[in-house]
XYZ file of C-alpha atoms in Angstrom:
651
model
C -24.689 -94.525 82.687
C -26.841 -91.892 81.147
C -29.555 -89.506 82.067
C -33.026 -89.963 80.260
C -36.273 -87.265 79.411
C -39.400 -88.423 78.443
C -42.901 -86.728 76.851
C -46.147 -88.782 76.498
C -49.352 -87.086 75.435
C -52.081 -88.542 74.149
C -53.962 -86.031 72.797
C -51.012 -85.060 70.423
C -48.807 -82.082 70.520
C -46.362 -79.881 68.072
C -43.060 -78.209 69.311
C -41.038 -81.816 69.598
C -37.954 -79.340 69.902
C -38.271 -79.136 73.486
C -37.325 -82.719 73.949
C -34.076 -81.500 73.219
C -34.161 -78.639 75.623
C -34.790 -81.527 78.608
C -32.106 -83.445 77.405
C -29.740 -80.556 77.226
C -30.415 -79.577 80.668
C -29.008 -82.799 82.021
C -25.953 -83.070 79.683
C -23.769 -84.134 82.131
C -25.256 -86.796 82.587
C -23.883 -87.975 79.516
C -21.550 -85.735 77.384
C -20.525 -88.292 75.247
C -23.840 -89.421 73.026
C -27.493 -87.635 72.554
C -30.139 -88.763 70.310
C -34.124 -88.713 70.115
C -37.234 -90.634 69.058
C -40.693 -88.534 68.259
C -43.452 -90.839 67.686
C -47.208 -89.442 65.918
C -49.051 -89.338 63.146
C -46.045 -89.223 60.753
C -44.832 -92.480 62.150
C -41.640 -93.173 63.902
C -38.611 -90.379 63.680
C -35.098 -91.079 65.493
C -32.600 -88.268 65.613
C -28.733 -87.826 66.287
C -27.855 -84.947 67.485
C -24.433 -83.533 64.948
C -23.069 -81.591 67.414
C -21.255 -84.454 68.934
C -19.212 -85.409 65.695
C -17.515 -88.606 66.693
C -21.092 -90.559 67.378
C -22.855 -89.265 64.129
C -24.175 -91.924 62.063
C -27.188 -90.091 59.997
C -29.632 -87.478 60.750
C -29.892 -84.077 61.022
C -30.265 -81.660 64.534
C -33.651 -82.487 65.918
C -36.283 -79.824 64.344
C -39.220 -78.239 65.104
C -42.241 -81.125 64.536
C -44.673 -79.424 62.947
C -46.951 -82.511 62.509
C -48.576 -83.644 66.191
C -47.115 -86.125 68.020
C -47.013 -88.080 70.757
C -44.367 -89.274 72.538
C -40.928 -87.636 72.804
C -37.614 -89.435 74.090
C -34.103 -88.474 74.818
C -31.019 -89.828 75.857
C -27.625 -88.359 77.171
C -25.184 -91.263 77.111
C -21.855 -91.651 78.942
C -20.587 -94.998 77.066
C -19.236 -96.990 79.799
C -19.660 -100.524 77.954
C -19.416 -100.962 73.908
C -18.113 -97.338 73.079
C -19.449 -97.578 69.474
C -22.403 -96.093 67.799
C -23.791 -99.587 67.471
C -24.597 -98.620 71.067
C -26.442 -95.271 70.490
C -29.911 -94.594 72.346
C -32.593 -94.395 72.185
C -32.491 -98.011 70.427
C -34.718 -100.592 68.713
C -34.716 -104.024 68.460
C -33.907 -104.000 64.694
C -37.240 -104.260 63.803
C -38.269 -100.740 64.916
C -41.065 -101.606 67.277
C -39.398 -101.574 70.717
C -37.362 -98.507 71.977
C -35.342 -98.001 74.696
C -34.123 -95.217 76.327
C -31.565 -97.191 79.513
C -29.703 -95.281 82.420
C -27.647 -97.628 84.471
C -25.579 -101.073 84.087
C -26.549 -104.666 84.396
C -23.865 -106.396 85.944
C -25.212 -109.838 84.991
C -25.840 -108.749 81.125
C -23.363 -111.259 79.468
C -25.292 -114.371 81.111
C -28.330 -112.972 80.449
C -27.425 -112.296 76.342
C -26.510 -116.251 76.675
C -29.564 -116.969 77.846
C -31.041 -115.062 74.680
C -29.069 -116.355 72.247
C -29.376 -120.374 73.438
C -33.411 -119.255 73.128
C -32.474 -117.905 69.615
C -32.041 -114.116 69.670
C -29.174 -112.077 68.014
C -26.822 -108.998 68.923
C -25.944 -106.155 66.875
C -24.462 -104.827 70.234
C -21.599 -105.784 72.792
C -24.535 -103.224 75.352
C -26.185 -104.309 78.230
C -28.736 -101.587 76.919
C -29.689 -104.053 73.677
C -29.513 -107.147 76.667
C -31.999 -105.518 79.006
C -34.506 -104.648 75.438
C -34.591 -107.825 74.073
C -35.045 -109.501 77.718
C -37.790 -106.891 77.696
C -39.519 -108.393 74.572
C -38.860 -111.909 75.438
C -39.785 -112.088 79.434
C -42.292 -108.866 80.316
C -42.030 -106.901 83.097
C -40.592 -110.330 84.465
C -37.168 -109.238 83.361
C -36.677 -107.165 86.210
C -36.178 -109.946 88.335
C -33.576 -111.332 86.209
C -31.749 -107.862 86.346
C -28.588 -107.770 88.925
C -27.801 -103.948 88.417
C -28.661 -100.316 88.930
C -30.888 -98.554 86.115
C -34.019 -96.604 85.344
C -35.192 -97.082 82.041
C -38.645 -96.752 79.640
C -39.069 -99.054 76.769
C -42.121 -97.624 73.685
C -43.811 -100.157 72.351
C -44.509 -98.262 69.285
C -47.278 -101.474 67.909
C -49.507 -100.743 70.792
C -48.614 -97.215 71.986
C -47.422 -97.757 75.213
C -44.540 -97.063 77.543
C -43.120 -99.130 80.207
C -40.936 -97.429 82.747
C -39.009 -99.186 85.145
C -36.583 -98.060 88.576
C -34.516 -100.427 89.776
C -34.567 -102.491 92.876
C -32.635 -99.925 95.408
C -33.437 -96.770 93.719
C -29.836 -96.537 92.864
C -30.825 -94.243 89.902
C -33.031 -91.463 90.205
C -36.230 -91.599 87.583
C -38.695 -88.586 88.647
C -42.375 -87.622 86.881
C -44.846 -84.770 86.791
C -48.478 -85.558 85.197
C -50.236 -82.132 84.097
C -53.312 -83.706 82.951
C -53.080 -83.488 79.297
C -48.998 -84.303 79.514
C -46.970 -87.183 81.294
C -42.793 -86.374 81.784
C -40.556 -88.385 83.472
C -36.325 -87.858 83.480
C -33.370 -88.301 85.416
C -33.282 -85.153 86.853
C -35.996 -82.665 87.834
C -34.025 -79.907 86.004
C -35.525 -81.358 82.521
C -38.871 -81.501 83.981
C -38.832 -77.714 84.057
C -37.305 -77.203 80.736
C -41.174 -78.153 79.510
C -43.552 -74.797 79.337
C -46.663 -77.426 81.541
C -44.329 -77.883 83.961
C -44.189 -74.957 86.763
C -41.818 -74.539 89.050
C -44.043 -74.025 92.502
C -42.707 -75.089 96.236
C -44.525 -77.790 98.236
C -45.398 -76.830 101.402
C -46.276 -80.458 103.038
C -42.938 -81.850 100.967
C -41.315 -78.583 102.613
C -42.566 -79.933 106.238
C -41.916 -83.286 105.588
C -37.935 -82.170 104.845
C -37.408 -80.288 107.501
C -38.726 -82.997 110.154
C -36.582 -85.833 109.249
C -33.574 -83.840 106.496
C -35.608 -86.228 103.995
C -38.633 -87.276 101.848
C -39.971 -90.791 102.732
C -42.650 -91.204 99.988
C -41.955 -90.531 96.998
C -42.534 -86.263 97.628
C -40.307 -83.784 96.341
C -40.261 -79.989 97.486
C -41.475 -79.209 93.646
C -44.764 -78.995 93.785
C -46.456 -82.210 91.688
C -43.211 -83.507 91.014
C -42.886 -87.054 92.281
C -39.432 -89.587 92.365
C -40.536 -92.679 91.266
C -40.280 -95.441 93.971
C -37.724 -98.055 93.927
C -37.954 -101.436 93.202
C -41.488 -99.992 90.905
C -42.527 -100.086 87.515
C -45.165 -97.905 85.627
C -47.055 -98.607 82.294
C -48.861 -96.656 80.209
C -51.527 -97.082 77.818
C -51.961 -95.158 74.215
C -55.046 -93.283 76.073
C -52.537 -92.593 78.621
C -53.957 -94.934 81.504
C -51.106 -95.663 84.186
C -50.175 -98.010 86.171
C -47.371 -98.306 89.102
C -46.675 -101.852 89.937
C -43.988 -102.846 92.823
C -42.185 -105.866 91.983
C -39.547 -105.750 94.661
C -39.066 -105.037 98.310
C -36.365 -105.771 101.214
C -37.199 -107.665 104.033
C -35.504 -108.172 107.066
C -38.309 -110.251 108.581
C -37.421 -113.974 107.879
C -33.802 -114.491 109.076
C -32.237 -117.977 108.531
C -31.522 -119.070 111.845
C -30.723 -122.291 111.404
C -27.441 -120.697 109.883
C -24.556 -120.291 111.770
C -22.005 -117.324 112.375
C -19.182 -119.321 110.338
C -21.539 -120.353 107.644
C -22.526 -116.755 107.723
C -18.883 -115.220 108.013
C -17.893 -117.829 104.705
C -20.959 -116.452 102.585
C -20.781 -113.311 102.981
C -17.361 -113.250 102.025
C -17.746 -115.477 98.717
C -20.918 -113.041 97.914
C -18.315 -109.787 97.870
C -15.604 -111.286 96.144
C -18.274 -111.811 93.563
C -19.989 -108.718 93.654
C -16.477 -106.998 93.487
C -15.787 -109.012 89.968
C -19.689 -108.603 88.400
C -19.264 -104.431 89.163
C -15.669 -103.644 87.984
C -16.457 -104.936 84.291
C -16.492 -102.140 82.110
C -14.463 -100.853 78.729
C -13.186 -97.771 80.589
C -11.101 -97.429 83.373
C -12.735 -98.123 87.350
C -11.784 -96.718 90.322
C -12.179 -97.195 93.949
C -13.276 -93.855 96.955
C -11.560 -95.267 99.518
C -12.498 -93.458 103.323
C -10.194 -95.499 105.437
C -13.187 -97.327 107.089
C -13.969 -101.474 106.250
C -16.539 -100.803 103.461
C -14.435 -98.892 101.233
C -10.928 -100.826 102.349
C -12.825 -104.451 101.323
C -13.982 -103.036 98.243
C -10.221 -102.009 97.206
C -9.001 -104.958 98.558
C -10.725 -106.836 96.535
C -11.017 -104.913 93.370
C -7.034 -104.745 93.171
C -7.019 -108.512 92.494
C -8.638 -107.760 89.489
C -7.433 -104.238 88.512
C -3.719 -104.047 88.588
C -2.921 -100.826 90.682
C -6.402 -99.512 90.947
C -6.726 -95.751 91.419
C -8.025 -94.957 94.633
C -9.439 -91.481 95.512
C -9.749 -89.703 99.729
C -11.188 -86.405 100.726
C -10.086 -85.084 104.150
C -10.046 -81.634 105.737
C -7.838 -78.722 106.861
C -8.034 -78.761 111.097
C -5.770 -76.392 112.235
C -8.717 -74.437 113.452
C -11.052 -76.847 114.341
C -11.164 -77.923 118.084
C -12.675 -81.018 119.948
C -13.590 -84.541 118.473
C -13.734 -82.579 115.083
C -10.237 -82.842 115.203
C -10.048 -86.483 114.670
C -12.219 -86.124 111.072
C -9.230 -86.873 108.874
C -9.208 -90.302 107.437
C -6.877 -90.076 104.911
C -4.387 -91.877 107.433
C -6.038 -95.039 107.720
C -6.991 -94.653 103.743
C -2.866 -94.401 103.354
C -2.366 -97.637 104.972
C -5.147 -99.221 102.348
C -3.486 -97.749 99.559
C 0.202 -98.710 100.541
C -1.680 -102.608 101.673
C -2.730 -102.745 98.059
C -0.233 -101.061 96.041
C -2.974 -98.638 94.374
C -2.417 -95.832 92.497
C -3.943 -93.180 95.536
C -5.204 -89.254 95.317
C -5.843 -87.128 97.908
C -8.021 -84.084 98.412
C -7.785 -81.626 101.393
C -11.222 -79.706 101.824
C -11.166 -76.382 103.935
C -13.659 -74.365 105.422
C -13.567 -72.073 102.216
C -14.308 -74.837 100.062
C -18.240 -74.404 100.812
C -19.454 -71.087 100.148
C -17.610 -72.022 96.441
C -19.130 -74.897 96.012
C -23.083 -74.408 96.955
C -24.590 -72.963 93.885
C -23.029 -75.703 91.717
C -24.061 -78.214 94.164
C -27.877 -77.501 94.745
C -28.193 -76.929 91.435
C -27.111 -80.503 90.767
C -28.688 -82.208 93.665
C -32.503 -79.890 92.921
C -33.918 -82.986 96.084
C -31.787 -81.588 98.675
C -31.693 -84.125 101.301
C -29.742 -85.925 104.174
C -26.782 -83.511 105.594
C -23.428 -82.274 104.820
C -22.570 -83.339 101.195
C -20.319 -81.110 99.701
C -17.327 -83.106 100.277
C -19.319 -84.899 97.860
C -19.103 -83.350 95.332
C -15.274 -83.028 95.805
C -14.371 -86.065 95.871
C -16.541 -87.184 92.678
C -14.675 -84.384 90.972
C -11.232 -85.528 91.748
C -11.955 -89.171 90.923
C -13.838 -87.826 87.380
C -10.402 -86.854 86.360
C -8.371 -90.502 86.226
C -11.606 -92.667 85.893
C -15.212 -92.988 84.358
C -16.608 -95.342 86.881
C -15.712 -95.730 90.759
C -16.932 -98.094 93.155
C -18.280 -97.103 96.320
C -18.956 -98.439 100.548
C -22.404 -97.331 100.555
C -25.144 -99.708 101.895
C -22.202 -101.773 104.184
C -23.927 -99.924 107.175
C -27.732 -100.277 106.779
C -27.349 -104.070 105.501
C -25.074 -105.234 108.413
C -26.252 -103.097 111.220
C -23.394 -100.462 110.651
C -25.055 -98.158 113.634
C -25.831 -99.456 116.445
C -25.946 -96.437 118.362
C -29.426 -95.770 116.636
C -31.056 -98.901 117.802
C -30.670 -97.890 121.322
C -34.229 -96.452 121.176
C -36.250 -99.357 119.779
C -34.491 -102.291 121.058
C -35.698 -102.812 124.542
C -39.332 -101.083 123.204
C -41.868 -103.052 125.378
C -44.794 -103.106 122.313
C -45.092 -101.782 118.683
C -46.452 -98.379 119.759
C -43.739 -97.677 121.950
C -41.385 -98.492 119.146
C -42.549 -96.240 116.584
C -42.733 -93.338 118.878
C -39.611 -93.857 120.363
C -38.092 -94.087 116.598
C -40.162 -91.182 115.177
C -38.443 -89.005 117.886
C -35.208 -90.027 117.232
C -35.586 -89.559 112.879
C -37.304 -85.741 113.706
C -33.645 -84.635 112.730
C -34.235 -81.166 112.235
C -37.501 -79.280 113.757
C -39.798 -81.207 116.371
C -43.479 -80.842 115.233
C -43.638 -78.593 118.560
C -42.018 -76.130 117.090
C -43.523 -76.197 113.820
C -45.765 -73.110 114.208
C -42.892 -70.948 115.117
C -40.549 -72.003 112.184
C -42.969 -71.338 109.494
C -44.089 -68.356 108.631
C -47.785 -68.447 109.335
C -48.604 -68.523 105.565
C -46.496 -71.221 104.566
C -47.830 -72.987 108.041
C -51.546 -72.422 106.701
C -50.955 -73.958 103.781
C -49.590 -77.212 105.199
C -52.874 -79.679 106.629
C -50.774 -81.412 108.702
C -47.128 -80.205 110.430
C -46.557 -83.813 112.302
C -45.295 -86.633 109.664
C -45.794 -89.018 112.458
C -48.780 -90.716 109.563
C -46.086 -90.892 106.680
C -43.310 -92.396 109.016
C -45.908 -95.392 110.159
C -46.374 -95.664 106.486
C -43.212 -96.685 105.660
C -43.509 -99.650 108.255
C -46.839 -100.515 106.850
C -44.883 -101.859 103.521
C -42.646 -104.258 106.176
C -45.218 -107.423 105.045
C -45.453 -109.382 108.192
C -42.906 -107.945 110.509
C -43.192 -108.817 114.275
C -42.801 -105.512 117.113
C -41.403 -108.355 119.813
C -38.264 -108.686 120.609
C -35.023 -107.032 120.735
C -34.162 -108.617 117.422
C -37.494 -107.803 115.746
C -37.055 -104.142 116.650
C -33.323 -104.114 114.581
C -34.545 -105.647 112.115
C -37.761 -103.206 111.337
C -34.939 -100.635 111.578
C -32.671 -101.738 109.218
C -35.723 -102.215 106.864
C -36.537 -98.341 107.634
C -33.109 -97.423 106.963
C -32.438 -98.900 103.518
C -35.976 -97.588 102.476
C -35.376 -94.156 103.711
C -31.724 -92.868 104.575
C -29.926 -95.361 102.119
C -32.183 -94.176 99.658
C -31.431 -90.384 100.090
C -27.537 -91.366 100.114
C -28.108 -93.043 96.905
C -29.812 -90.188 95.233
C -27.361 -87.639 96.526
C -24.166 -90.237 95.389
C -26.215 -90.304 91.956
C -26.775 -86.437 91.441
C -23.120 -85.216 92.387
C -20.972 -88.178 90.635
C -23.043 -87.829 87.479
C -22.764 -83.754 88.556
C -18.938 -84.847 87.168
C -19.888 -87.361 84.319
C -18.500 -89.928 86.786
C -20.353 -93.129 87.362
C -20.495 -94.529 91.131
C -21.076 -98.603 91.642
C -22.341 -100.050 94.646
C -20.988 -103.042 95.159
C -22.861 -103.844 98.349
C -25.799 -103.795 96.797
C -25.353 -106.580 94.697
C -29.278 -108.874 94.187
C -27.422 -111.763 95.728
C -25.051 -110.191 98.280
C -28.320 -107.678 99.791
C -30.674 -110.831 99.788
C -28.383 -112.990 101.858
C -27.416 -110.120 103.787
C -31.336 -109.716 105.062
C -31.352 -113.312 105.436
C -28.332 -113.315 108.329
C -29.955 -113.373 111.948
C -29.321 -109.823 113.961
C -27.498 -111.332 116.246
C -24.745 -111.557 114.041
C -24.688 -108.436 113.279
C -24.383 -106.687 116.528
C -23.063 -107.870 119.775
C -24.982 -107.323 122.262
C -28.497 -105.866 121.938
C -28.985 -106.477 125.681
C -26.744 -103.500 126.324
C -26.707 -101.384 123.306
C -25.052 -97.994 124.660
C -27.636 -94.753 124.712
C -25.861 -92.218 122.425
C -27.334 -90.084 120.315
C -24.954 -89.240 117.239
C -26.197 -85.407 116.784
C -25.050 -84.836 120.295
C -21.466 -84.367 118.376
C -19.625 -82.845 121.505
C -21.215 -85.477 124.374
C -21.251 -88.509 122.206
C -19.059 -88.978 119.191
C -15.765 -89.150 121.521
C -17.533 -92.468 122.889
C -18.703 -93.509 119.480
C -15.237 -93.870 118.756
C -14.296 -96.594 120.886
C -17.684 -98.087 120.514
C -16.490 -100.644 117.118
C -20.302 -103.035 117.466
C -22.104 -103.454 114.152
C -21.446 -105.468 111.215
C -19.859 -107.758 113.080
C -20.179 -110.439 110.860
C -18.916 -108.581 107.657
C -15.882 -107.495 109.693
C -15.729 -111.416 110.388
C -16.094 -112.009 106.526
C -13.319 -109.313 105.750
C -10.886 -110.377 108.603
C -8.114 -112.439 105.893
C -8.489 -109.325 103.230
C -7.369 -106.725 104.962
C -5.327 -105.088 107.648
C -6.226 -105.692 111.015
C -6.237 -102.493 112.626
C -9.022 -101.561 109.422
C -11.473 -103.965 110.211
C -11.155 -103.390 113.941
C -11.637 -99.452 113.431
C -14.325 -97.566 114.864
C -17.187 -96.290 113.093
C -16.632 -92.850 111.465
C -18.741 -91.082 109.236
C -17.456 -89.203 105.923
C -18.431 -85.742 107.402
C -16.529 -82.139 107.414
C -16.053 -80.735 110.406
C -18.905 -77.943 110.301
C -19.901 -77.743 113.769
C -16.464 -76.253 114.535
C -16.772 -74.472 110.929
C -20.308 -72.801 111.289
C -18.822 -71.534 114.668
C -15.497 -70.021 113.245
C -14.466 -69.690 109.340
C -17.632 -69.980 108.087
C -19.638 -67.872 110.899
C -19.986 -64.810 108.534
C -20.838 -67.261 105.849
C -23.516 -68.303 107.274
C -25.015 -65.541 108.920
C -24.771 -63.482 105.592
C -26.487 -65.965 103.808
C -29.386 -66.916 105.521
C -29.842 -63.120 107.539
C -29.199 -60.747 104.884
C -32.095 -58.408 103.593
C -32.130 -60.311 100.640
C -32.550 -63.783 101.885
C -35.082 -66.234 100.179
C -35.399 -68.264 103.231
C -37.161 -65.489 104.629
C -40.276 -66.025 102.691
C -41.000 -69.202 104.371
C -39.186 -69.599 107.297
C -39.442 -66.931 110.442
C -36.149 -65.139 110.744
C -36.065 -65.048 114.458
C -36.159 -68.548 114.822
C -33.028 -69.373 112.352
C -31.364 -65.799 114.483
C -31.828 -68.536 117.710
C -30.779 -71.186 115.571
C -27.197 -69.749 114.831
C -26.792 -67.745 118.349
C -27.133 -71.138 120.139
C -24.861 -72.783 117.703
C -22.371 -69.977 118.679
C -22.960 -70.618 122.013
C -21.681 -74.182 122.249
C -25.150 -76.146 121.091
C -24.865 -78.144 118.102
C -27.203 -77.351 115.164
C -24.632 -78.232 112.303
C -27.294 -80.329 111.004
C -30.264 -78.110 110.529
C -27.847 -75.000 109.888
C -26.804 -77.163 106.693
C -30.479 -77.657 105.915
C -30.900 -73.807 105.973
C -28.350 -72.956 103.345
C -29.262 -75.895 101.346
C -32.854 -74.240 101.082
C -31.728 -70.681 100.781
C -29.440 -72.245 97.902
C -32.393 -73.694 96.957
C -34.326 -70.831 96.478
C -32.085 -68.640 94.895
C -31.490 -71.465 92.301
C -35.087 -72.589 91.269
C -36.465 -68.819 91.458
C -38.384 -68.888 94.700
């Protein structure tokens, strides 16, 4: 686990130092390792950077080029597996034509380097890293397939000049990339981006738009202006001249169940897929840890890590209610997490977040996270910073829900649609989280609104659909599956990139166990009806109407019915029979009562950022309805994210 920087200009440049200045920026990322390759017309040059004594093998602090070059790479490493230098990036083959520069693990790497050693290759390494290069060499771009892991990673060909850069299937690691026209840059983090003197820091008003309809970016767009996160499951090469090319090589698809399978066949699968899954993510040469929320996701993980890991360390966040009213009142897990932890014997930690625990944390946050998206996260960023102190890795529950139908609340809208029109329409209205494209006119101000060619993102939601191959719009199970596919390509995705940014915020490095190549391609594979009860009579909730709804949502326990099924002999009953609860603070009450000021001081002061784009009279409304008894936890979140935002970046 590491975080990457990259520089590719053809035309040749001087100044290499600023390589190190990208790096730098995203130290956290890896605070164990650094190190550099410049590539021009004096040939190849790899630095180590001194400073970090233990991992010096021979070369001075990176200077000041004063010879053009052309390429620039650096690498932050967080040594996870083979904790010698023999394991240093960026690294060569041994021959010193193929570089690579790897964030992420390969879970699978030890039958791959059998593979390459019954077809003749050698080690130098125990890595995955030196695995995934010489798979590179031997297999192409084809190598991705073979990959079972999470990682975003460029390989220089330093023979013919070129770069391949690759993102892995999920997008479980973030790999973003600005071209200026004479310059190409690519990292882990936008923060390095900036670092470079071509790279400006300027808002986007569509990506602006496009966040504040759905609390999201579905293509690709960032709120930096020209600054683009490279699509999962995609790969990019690059020519000397500095031609590129973005391939995809892998998509979900939800499209082709196996129906001639049956519920027990599924049920027994499923269950031999986690077990496995659970064993491939929990090797590593430094201790592994578990979140654990108290829901199934989490509890099966634990359960089935601590057969492995003798007293695995286990890590809850839950929240101070003595002043928080309503269904709100329920939001502590830590409870049902206790009864995991005592099930399994693990060694637990708790944290207890309070209203005050926000306002502290938001500058640290945003600055980490840079693509704010989806909604409350700062509990986060807590938790990641409890487990970073017992463990270097931690497994996580996320992708349970959007593989096995975790929400069936949200299908209410699509699954009794009568054509494919009346789908998309009724789904687009549901996924406008935040501001309806109504009421776009009044929430911009009118020069941020003139600069933005089109306010509905009703065309870039469609789009997303368009990449569903040959999905059907018929019936109720058609209409599931085309949302589970929209789910794991959008809202998954944005979980994963938050997860990424505030773990790695703590030099902690989350696994996904779920999303495991041969657990998430059965899992598509499983008919719908499987997954959910009873699509006849899914129940019409909507789960931002927190005060009408959640109470029911509660004792509605449908979805992933099979994977509750699969889990049933693992763990305790009353866990895999629990309803479906979100890992959320309870802000509604919060935004009403401790943290009323807060808010209101933040985003209505004279000095307020937001108030360059957004009209202060509708976020005013905003917060006096909230008072009032409506809900807007959601897009009050969103507005001191972006204020945050502002204040942060220099806008």
């Amino acid at each position: 686990m590491c975080g990457i920087a990259g520089i590719f200009t053809p035309r040749g440049s001087k100044g290499s130092g600023i390589i190190k200045r990208m790096t730098d920026s995203i130290a956290h990322r890896g605070p164990d390792d650094a190190g550099y390759l410049v590539a021009g017309s004096e040939g190849l040059k790899h630095y180590l950077d001194p400073n970090l004594r233990d991992m010096r093998i021979d070369a001075d602090l990176l200077p000041e080029e004063t010879k053009p070059w052309n390429l620039a790479i650096g690498h932050r490493r967080l040594r996870i597996i083979d904790l010698s230098p023999n394991a240093h990036q960026p690294m060569n083959e041994g021959n010193g034509r193929y570089w690579i520069a790897y964030n992420g693990e390969t879970y699978n790497y030890r039958e791959l380097r059998n593979e390459l050693e019954a077809m003749g290759e050698s080690f130098f390494s125990t890595s995955d890293t030196e695995v995934v290069l010489k798979g590179y060499i031997r297999w192409g771009a084809e190598v991705l397939n073979k990959l079972n892991g999470m990682f975003a990673f460029v390989v220089y060909d330093s023979s013919e000049g070129s770069l391949f850069i690759a993102r892995d299937r999920y997008g479980i690691k973030p790999l973003y990339y600005t071209d200026t026209g004479s310059t190409f840059l690519f990292a882990s983090e936008i923060k390095a981006l900036l670092e470079h003197p071509e790279c400006k820091a300027e808002i986007d008003p569509a990506g602006l738009n496009e966040y504040f309809t759905f609390q999201n970016n579905l293509d690709g767009r960032s709120i930096f202006s020209g600054i683009t996160l490279m699509e999962p499951g995609t790969y990019i090469t690059i020519n000397r001249d500095g031609v590129r090319k973005s391939t995809k090589y892998w998509d979900y698809s939800f499209s082709e169940p196996d129906d001639s399978m049956s519920f027990e066949e599924a049920r027994d699968k499923t269950r031999e897929l986690m077990e496995k899954a659970v064993q491939r993510q929990i090797v590593a040469d430094v201790p592994v840890g578990s979140y654990l929320s108290g829901g199934m996701d989490s509890g099966s993980i634990t359960a089935l890590a601590s057969r492995h890991i003798d007293r695995i360390t286990t890590f809850t966040a839950g929240f101070e209610l003595s002043r928080v009213t309503g269904v709100e009142a329920t939001f502590d897990e830590r409870r049902d997490a206790e009864v995991i932890a005592n099930t399994f014997l693990t060694e637990h930690y708790e944290q207890v977040i309070n209203a005050g625990d926000m306002p502290w944390v938001m500058p640290r946050l945003v600055r980490h996270l840079e693509d704010i998206r989806l909604g409350m996260s700062y509990p986060n960023y807590y938790i990641s910073r409890l487990a970073s102190k017992f463990v270097k890795v931690c497994l996580s529950g996320a992708g349970g829900d959007e593989l096995f139908g975790g929400y069936p609340w949200r299908y209410y809208r699509v699954c009794n649609s009568v054509n494919k029109e009346e789908f998309f329409k009724n789904y687009y209205n549901f996924w406008q989280r935040l501001v309806p494209d109504n009421e776009k006119k009044d929430f911009f101000r009118p020069e941020l609104y003139s600069r933005i060619d089109r306010t509905d993102c009703y065309p870039l939601f469609r789009e997303v659909f368009g990449k569903n191959g040959n999905a059907e719009y018929i019936t109720p199970e058609d209409h599931v599956a085309n949302s589970l596919y929209f789910e794991v390509k959008t809202f998954l995705h944005g979980l994963l990139i938050l997860g990424d940014k505030l773990s790695m915020a703590n030099s902690l490095e989350e696994r996904f166990p779920f999303l495991d190549n041969e657990l998430v391609d059965f899992a598509m594979k499983i008919p719908v009806r499987y997954k959910l009860k009873d699509l006849a009579n899914v129940h019409r909730i909507d789960e931002n109407e927190t005060r009408r709804n959640m109470k029911y949502m509660r004792k509605y326990n449908d979805g992933k019915n099979v994977l509750r099924a699969a889990m049933k002999s693992f763990l305790p009953e009353k866990i895999v029979n629990r309803n479906k609860q979100g890992f959320s603070a309870p802000d509604e009450s919060w935004y009403r009562g401790e943290n009323f000021e807060y808010v209101r001081e933040t985003l209505l002061s004279s000095n307020a950022h937001i108030d360059r784009y957004i009209e202060r009279g509708y976020i005013n409304r905003i917060i006096e309805e909230h008072a009032g008894g409506e809900n807007h936890r959601l897009l009050i979140w969103s507005f001191i994210c972006f204020e945050e935002w502002c204040r942060q970046f220099g806008f």
